[in-house]
Short mmCIF file of C-alpha atoms and ligand atoms in Angstrom, two decimals:
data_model
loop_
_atom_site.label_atom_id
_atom_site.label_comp_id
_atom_site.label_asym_id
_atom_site.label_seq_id
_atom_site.Cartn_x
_atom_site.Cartn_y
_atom_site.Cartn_z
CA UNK A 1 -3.20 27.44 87.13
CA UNK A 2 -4.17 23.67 88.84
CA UNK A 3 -6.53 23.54 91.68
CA UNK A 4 -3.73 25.82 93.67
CA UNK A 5 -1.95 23.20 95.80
CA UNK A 6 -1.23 20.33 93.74
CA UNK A 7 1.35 20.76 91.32
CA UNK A 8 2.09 16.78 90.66
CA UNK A 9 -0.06 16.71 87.50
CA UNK A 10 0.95 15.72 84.44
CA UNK A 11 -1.18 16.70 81.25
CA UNK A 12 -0.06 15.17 78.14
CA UNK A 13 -0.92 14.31 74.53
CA UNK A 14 0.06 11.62 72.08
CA UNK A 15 -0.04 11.79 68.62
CA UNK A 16 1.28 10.29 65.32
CA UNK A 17 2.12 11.81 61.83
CA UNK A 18 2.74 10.74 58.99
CA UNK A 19 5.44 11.16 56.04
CA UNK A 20 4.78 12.41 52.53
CA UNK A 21 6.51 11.77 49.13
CA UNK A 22 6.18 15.18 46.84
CA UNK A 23 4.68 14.06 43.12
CA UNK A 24 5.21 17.82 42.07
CA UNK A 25 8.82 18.19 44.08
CA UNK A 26 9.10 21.86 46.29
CA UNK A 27 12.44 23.14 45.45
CA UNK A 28 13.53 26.63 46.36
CA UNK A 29 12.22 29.31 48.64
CA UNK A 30 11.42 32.83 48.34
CA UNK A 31 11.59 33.52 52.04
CA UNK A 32 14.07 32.01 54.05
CA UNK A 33 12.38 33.19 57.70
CA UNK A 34 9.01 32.28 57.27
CA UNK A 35 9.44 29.15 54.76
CA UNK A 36 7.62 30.52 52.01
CA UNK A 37 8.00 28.29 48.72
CA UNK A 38 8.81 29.40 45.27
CA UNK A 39 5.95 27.23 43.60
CA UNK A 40 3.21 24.78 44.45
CA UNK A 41 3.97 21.55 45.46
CA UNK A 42 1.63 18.28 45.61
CA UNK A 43 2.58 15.05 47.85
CA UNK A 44 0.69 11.00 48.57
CA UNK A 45 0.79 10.70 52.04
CA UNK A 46 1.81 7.56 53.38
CA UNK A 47 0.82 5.02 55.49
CA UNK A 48 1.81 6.38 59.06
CA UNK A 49 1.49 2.11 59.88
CA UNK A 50 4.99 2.05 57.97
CA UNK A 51 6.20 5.25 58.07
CA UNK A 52 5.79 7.48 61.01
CA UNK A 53 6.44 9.33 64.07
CA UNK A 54 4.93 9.52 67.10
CA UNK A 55 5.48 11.84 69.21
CA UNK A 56 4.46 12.88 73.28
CA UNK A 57 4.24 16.40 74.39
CA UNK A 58 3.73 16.90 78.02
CA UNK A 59 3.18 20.42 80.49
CA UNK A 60 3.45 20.11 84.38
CA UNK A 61 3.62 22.86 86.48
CA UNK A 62 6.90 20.63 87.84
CA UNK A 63 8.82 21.14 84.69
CA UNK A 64 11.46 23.09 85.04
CA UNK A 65 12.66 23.41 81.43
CA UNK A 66 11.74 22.69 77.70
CA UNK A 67 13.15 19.31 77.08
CA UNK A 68 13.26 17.04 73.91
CA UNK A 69 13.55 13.12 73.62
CA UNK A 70 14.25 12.36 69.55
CA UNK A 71 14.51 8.32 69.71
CA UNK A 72 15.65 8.43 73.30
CA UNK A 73 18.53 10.98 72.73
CA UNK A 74 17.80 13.86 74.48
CA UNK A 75 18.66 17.54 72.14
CA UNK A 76 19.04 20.71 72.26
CA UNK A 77 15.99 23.30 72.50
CA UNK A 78 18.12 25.96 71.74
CA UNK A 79 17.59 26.62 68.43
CA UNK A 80 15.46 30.12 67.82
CA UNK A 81 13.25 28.10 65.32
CA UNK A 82 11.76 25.46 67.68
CA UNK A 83 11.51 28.61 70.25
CA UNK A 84 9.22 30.67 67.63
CA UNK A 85 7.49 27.36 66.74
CA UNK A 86 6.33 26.82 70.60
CA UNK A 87 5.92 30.17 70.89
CA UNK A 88 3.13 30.72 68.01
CA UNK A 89 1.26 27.50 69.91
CA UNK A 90 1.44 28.66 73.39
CA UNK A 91 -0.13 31.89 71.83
CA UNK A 92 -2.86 30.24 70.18
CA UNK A 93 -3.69 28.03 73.50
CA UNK A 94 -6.89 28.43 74.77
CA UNK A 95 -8.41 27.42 78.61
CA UNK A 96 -8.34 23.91 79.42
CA UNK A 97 -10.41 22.33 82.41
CA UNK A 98 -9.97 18.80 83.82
CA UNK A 99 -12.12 18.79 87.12
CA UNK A 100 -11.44 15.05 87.51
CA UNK A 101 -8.02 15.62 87.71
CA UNK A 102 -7.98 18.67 89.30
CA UNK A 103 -6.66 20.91 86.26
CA UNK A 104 -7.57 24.22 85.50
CA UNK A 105 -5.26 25.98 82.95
CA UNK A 106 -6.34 29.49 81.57
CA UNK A 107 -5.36 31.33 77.34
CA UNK A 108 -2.01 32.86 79.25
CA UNK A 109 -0.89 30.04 81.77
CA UNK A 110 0.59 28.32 78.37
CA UNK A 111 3.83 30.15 78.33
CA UNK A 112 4.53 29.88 82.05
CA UNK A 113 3.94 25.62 81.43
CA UNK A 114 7.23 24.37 80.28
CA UNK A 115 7.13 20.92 77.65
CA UNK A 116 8.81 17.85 78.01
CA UNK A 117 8.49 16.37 74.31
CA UNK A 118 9.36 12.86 73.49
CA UNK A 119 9.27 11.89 69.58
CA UNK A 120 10.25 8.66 67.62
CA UNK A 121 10.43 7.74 64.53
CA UNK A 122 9.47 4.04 63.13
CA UNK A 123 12.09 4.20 60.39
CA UNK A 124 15.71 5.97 59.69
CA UNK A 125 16.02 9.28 60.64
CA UNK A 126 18.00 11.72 57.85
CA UNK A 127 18.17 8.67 55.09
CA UNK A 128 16.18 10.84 52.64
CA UNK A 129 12.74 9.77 54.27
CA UNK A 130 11.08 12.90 54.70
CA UNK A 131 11.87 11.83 58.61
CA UNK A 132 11.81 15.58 59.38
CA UNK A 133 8.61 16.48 57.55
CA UNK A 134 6.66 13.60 59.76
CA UNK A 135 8.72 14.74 62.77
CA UNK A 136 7.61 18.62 62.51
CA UNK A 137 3.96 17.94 61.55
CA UNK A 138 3.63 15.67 64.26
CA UNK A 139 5.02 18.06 66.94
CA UNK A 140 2.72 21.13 65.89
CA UNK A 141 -0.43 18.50 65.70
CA UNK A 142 0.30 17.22 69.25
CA UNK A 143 1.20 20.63 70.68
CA UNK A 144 -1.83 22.15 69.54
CA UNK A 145 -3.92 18.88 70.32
CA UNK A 146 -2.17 19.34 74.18
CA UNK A 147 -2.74 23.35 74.83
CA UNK A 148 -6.32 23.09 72.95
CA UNK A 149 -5.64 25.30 69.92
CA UNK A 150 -8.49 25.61 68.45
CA UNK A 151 -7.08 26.53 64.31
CA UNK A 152 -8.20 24.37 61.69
CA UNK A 153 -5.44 21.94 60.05
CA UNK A 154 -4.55 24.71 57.32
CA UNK A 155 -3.52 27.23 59.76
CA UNK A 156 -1.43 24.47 61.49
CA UNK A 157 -0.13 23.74 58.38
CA UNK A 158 1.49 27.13 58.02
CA UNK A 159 2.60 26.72 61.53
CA UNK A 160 4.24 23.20 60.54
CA UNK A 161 5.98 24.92 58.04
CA UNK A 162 7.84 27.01 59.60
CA UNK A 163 8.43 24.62 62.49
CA UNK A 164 12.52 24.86 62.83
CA UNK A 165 14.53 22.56 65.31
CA UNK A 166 17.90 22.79 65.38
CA UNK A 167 17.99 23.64 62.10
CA UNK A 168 16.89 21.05 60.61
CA UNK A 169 13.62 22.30 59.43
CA UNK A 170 11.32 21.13 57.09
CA UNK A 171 8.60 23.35 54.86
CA UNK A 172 7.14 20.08 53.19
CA UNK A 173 6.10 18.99 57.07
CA UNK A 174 2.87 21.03 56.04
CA UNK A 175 1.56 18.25 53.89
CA UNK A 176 1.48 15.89 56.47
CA UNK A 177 -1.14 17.00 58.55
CA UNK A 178 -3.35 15.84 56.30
CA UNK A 179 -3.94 12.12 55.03
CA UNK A 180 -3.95 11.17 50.79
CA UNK A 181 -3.16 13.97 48.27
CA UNK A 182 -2.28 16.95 49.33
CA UNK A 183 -1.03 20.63 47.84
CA UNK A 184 1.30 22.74 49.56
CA UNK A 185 -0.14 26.64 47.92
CA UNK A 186 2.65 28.76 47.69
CA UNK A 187 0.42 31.36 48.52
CA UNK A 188 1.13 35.55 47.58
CA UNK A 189 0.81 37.30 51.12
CA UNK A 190 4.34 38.62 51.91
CA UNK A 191 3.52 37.38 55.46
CA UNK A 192 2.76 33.67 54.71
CA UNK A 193 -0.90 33.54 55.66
CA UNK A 194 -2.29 31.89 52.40
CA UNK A 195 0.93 29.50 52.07
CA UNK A 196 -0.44 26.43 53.38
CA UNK A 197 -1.48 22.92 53.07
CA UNK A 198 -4.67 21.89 51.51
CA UNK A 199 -6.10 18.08 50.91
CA UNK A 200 -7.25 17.25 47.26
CA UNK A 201 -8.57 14.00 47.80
CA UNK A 202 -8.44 11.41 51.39
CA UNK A 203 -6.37 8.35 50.77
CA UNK A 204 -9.76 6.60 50.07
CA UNK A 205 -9.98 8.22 46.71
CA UNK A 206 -7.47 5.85 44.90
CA UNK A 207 -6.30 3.24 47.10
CA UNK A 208 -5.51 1.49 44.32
CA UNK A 209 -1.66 2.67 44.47
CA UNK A 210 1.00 0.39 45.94
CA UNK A 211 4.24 2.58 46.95
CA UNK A 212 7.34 0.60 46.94
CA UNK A 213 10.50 2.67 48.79
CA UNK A 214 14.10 1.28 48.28
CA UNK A 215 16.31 2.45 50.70
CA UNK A 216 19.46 2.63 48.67
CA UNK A 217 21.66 4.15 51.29
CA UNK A 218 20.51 5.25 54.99
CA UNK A 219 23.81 7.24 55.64
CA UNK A 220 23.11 10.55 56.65
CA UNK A 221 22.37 13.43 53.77
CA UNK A 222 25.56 15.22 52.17
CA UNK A 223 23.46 18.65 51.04
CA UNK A 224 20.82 19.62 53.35
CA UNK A 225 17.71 20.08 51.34
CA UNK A 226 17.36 23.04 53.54
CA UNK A 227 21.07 24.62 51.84
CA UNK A 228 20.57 22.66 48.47
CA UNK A 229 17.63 24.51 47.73
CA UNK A 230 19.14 27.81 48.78
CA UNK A 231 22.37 27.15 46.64
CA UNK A 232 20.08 26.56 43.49
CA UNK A 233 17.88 29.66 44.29
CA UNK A 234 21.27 31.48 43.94
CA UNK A 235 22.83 29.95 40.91
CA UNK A 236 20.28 27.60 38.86
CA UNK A 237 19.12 30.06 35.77
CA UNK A 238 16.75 26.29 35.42
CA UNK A 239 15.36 26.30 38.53
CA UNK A 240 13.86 29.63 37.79
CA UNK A 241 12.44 28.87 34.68
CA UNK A 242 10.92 25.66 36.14
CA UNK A 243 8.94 27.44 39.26
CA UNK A 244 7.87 30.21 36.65
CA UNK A 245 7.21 28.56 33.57
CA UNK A 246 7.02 24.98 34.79
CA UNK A 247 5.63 24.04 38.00
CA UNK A 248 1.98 26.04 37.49
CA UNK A 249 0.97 23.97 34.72
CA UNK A 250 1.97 20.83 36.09
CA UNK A 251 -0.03 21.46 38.97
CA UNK A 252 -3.16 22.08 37.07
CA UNK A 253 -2.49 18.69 35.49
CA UNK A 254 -1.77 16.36 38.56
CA UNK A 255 -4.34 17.98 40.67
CA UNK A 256 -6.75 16.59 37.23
CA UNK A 257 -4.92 13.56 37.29
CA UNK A 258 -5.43 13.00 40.92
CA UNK A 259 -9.25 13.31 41.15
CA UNK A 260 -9.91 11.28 37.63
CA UNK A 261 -7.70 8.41 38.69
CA UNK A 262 -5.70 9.02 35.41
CA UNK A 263 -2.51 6.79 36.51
CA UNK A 264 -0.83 7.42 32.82
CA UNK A 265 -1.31 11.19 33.35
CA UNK A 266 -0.33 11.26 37.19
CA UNK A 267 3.02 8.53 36.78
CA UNK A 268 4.07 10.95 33.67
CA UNK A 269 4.18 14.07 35.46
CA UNK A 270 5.98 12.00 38.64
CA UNK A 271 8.17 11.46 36.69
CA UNK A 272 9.14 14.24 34.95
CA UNK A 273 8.79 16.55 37.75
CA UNK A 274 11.38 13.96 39.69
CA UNK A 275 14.00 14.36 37.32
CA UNK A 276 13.76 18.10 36.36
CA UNK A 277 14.38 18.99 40.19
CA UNK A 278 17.58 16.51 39.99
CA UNK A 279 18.41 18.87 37.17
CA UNK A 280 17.85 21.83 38.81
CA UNK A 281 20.43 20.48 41.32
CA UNK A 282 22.35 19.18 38.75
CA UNK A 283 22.27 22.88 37.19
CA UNK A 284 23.49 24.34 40.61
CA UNK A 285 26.97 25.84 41.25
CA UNK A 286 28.80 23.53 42.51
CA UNK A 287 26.30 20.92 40.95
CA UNK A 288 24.94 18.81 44.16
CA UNK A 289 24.42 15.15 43.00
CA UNK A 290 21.62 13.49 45.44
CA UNK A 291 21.31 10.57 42.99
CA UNK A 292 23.67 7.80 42.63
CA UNK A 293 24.22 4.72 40.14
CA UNK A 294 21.87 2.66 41.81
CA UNK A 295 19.10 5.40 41.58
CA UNK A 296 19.78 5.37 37.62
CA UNK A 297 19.48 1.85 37.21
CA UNK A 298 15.95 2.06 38.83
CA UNK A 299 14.90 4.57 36.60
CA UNK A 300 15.81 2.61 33.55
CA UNK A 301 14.41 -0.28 34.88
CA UNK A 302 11.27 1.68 35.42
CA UNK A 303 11.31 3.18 32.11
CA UNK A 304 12.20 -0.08 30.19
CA UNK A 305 9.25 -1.70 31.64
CA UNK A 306 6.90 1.64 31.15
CA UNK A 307 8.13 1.40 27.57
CA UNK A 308 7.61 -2.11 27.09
CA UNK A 309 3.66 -2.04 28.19
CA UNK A 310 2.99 1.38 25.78
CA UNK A 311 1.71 3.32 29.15
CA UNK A 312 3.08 3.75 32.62
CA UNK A 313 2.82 0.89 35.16
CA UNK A 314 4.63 2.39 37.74
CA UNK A 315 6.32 6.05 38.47
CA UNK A 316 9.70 6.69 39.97
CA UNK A 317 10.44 9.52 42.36
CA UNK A 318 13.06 10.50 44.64
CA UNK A 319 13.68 13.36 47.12
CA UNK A 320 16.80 14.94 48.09
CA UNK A 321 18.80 11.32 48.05
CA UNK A 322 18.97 8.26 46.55
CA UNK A 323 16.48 5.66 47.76
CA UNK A 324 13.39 4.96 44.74
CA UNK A 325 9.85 5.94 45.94
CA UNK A 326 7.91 4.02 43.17
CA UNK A 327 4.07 4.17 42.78
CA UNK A 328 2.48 0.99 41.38
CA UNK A 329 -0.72 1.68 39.82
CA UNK A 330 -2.20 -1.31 41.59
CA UNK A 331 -1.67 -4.18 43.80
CA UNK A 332 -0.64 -6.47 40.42
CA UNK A 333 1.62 -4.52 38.98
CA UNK A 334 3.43 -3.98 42.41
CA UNK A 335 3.87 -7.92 42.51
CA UNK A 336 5.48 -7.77 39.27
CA UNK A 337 7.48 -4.64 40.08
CA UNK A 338 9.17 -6.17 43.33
CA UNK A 339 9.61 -9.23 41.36
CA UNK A 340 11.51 -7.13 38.69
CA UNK A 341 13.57 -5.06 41.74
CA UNK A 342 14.31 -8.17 43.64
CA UNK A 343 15.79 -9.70 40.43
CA UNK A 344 18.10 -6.53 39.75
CA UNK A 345 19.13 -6.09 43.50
CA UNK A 346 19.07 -9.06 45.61
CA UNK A 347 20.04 -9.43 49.55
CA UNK A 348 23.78 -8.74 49.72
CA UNK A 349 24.56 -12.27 51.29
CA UNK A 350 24.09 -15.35 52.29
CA UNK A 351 24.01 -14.15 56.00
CA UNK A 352 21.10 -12.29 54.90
CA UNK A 353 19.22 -15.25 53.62
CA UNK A 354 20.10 -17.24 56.24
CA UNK A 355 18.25 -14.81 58.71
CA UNK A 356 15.46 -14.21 56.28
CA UNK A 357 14.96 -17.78 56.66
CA UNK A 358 14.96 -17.94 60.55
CA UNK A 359 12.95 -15.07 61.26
CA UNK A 360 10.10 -16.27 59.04
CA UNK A 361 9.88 -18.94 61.21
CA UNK A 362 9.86 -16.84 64.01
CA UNK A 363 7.19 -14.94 63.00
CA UNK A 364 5.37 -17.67 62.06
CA UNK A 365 5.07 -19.24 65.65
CA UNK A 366 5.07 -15.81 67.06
CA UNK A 367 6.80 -14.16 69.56
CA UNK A 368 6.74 -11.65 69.44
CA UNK A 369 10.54 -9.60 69.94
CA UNK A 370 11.71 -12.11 67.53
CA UNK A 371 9.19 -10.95 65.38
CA UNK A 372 10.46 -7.35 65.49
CA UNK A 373 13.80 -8.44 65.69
CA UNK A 374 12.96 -9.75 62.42
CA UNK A 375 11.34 -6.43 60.99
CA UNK A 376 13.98 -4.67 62.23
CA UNK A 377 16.51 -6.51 59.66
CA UNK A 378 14.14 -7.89 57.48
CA UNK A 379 14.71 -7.19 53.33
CA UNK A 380 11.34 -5.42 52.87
CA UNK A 381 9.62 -4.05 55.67
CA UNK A 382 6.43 -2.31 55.77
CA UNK A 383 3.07 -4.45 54.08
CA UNK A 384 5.56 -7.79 53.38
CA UNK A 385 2.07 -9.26 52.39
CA UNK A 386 3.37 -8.50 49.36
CA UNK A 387 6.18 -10.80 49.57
CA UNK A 388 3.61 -13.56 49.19
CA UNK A 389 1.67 -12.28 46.60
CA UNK A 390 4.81 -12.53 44.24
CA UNK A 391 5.45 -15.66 44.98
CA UNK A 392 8.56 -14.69 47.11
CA UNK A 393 9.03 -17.07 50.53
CA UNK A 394 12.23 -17.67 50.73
CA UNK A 395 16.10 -16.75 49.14
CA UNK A 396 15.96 -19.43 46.47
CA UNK A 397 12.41 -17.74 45.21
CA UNK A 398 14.78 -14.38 44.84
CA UNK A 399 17.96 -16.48 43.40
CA UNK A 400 15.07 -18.31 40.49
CA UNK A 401 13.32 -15.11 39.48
CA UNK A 402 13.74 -15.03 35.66
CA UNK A 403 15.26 -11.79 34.13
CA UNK A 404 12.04 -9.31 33.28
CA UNK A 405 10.85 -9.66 29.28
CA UNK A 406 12.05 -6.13 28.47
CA UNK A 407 15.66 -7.04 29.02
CA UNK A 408 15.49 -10.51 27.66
CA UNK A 409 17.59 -9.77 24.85
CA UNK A 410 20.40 -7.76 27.05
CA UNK A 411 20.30 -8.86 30.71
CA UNK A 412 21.76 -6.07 32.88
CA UNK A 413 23.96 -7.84 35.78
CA UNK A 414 22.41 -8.39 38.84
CA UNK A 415 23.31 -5.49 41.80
CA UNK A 416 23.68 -7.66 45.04
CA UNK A 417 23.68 -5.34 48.29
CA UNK A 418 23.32 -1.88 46.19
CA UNK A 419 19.41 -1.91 48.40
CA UNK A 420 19.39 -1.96 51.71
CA UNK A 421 16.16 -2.62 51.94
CA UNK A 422 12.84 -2.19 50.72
CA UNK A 423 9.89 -0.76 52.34
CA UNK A 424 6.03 -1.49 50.77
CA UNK A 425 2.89 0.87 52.08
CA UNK A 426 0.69 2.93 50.56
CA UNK A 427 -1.09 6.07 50.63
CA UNK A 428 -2.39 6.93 54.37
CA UNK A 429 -4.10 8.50 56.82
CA UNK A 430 -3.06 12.59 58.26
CA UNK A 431 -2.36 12.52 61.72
CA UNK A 432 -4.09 11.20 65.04
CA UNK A 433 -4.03 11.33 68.41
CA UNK A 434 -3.30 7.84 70.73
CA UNK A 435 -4.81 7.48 74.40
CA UNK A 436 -2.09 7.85 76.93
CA UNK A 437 -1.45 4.02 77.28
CA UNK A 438 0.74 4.82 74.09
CA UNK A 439 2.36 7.23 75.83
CA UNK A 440 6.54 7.59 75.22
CA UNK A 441 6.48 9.42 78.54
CA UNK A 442 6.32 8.04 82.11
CA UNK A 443 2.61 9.42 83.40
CA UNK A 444 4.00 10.05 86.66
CA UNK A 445 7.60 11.81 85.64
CA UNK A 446 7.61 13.16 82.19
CA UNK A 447 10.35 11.30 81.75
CA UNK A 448 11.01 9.05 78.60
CA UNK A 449 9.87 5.57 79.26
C1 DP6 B 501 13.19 17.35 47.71
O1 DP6 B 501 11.03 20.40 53.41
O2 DP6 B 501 13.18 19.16 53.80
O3 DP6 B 501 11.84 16.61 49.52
O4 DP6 B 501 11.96 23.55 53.96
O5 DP6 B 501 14.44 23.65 53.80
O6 DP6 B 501 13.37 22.26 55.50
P1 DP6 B 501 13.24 22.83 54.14
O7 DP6 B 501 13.26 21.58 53.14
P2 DP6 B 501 12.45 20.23 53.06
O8 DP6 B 501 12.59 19.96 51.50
C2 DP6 B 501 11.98 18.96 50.83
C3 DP6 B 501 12.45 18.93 49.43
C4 DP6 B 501 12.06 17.69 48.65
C5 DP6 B 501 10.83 17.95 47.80
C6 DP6 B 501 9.49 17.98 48.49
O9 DP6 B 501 9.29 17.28 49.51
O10 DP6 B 501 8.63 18.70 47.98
#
């Protein structure tokens, strides 16, 4: 396996993923083993410099188990998911040679290797995020990266997607091995080969777009997508209709809107597509609710607006939760929009204010752990650039915003503390790999840092 005597070597890989937001939502699968959808879906990838995970995966002849880090917890391996996942890798492994460092692995010395993986994830895990779909395309991409699989992203994309731990799988995880627009084909092999990922366009395309998240609640899920779905597969006579009737057209329109730049076209369809999944969950029996009042405000704030201008300035979209993933159609019209937002749903408090106010200053002489202290609580997080560009420094900019034109003649009342935050990116780049320096574990133990 190594030169033959040493066995203290460590080989490891380091890689980051990103998240994706689906503009044509998956919903439902035909195949519950190997994850195979019941339509297409499309997703924008975002920016893996606000939303990510990274993730190490390590082999060492001195392992003497699998083991998993997931933001310093250590969990359970147990799952027969994760075990087929590694298993289709290790299988696809090819020889590796490090003379410097003495390392000579051959095609079958991968399944005698065990892993130490360590993964973390810059933002809440479970709050509706798409955590899981960063988490599982990361792992694949840095497993393969580590035991030299030599399968171009598509084929890890079908691996991603059926890339199970502990249940808490994601299919969408295909789309984010790759960066900008992506479609998720729901292929026609009963085995799963041609259900896989496939770019449309790089995030270079239109990086016009300015996505603004708000993170209306960060406690956990109540329906797993992954039993929501299966629930309205069973019982939603709508959801049926939509992946038959629906869905194919739509895609043939957003993958047009997506390579002309058409924003009208692409917010429409967001849109639409966004709310005829809620009502394919709404349609389910028992109905599952993943929006809540907030989330309905936002759309009608949205659609006010949308209305207002006589063509879409920004689309609304939201997975299985409630936070708002809203697509600006440029960098103007997401000032305006978080002016709009911050006017409806202010910082709950004056504690929060208060601390807005110190930690600017920290930031602003820079040290640093104050300064992620500060990100860490921090009402938007992500590009606060933006912040500035509306004009928004501090609490009494929020507290003097005036009420937006559209509702001039009926102010809603304001909705202190319904966001917890907001988050600002953009669309972003698929995965890469870091040099070891980045490393989550210890070069010399495999053990988390
Ligand atoms: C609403 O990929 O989390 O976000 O495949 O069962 O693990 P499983 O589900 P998951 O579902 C995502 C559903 C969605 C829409 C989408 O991302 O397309």
């Amino acid at each position: 396996m190594a030169d033959g005597s040493d066995k203290s070597w460590i080989l490891m890989v380091t890689a980051q993923s990103p998240t994706n937001i689906a503009v044509i939502k998956y919903w439902g699968k035909r195949d519950e083993t190997l994850i195979l959808p019941i339509n297409d879906s499309i997703s924008v990838t975002l920016d893996p410099d606000h939303l990510c995970t990274t993730t190490t995966v390590a082999v060492s002849p001195k392992f003497e188990k699998d083991q998993m880090w997931l933001n310093g917890k250590e969990i359970s391996l147990a799952g027969g998911r994760f075990q087929s996942c590694l298993r289709e890798i290790r299988s696809r492994g090819t020889d590796y040679e490090d003379q410097e460092k003495g390392i000579s692995i051959k095609k079958q010395d991968w399944e005698k290797l065990n892993v130490h993986i360590a993964s973390f994830n810059n933002f809440p895990t479970a709050a509706g995020l798409a955590s899981s779909a960063a988490g599982f395309a990361c792992l694949v991409y840095s497993l393969a990266k580590l035991m030299n699989v030599k399968e171009d992203q598509g084929q890890l994309s079908a691996i991603a997607r059926q890339a199970h731990l502990t249940l808490q799988g994601s299919g969408s995880a295909c789309r984010s091995l790759y960066g900008g627009f992506v479609k998720w084909a729901m292929g026609n092999d009963p085995n799963g080969s041609d259900s896989i990922a496939i770019q449309l366009a790089t995030e270079a395309h239109w990086d016009e777009l300015v996505i603004i998240i708000a993170v209306v609640s960060s406690r956990q899920k109540e329906t797993s997508s992954t039993s929501g779905m299966r629930e309205s597969v069973e019982t939603s006579p709508l959801l049926h209709h939509r992946a038959k009737e629906v869905v194919p057209e739509r895609i043939v329109q957003m993958e047009e809107a997506i390579k002309n730049r058409d924003f009208p076209s692409f917010a429409k369809l967001a849109c639409v597509d966004s709310n005829q999944f809620h009502a394919c969950c709404l349609d389910t029996s028992p109905p599952i609710f993943y929006m809540n009042d907030t989330s309905h405000k936002i759309i009608s704030c949205v659609e006010k607006w949308n209305r207002a201008e006589g063509t879409p300035q920004v689309a609304y979209t939201f997975d299985a939760g409630p936070n708002a993933v809203l697509i600006a159609k440029n960098r103007q019209v997401a000032t305006l929009l978080l002016q709009k937002l911050l006017f409806y749903f202010p910082p709950a408090s004056e504690t929060d204010l208060s601390r807005y106010k110190l930690l600017r200053l920290c930031f602003r002489i820079s040290f640093a752990w104050l300064a992620f202290l500060y990100l860490e609580i921090s009402y938007l997080i992500g590009d606060k650039s933006i912040l500035k560009e509306a004009g928004i420094e501090t609490m009494k900019d929020v507290e003097a915003l005036p009420p937006p034109p559209e509702v001039k003649d009926n102010i809603p009342s304001k909705n202190a503390g319904d966001v917890s935050y907001f988050i600002c990116t953009r669309p972003g780049r698929g995965p890469v790999v870091f040099s070891d320096e980045k490393a989550l574990l210890h070069p010399e133990t495999g053990l988390p840092k």
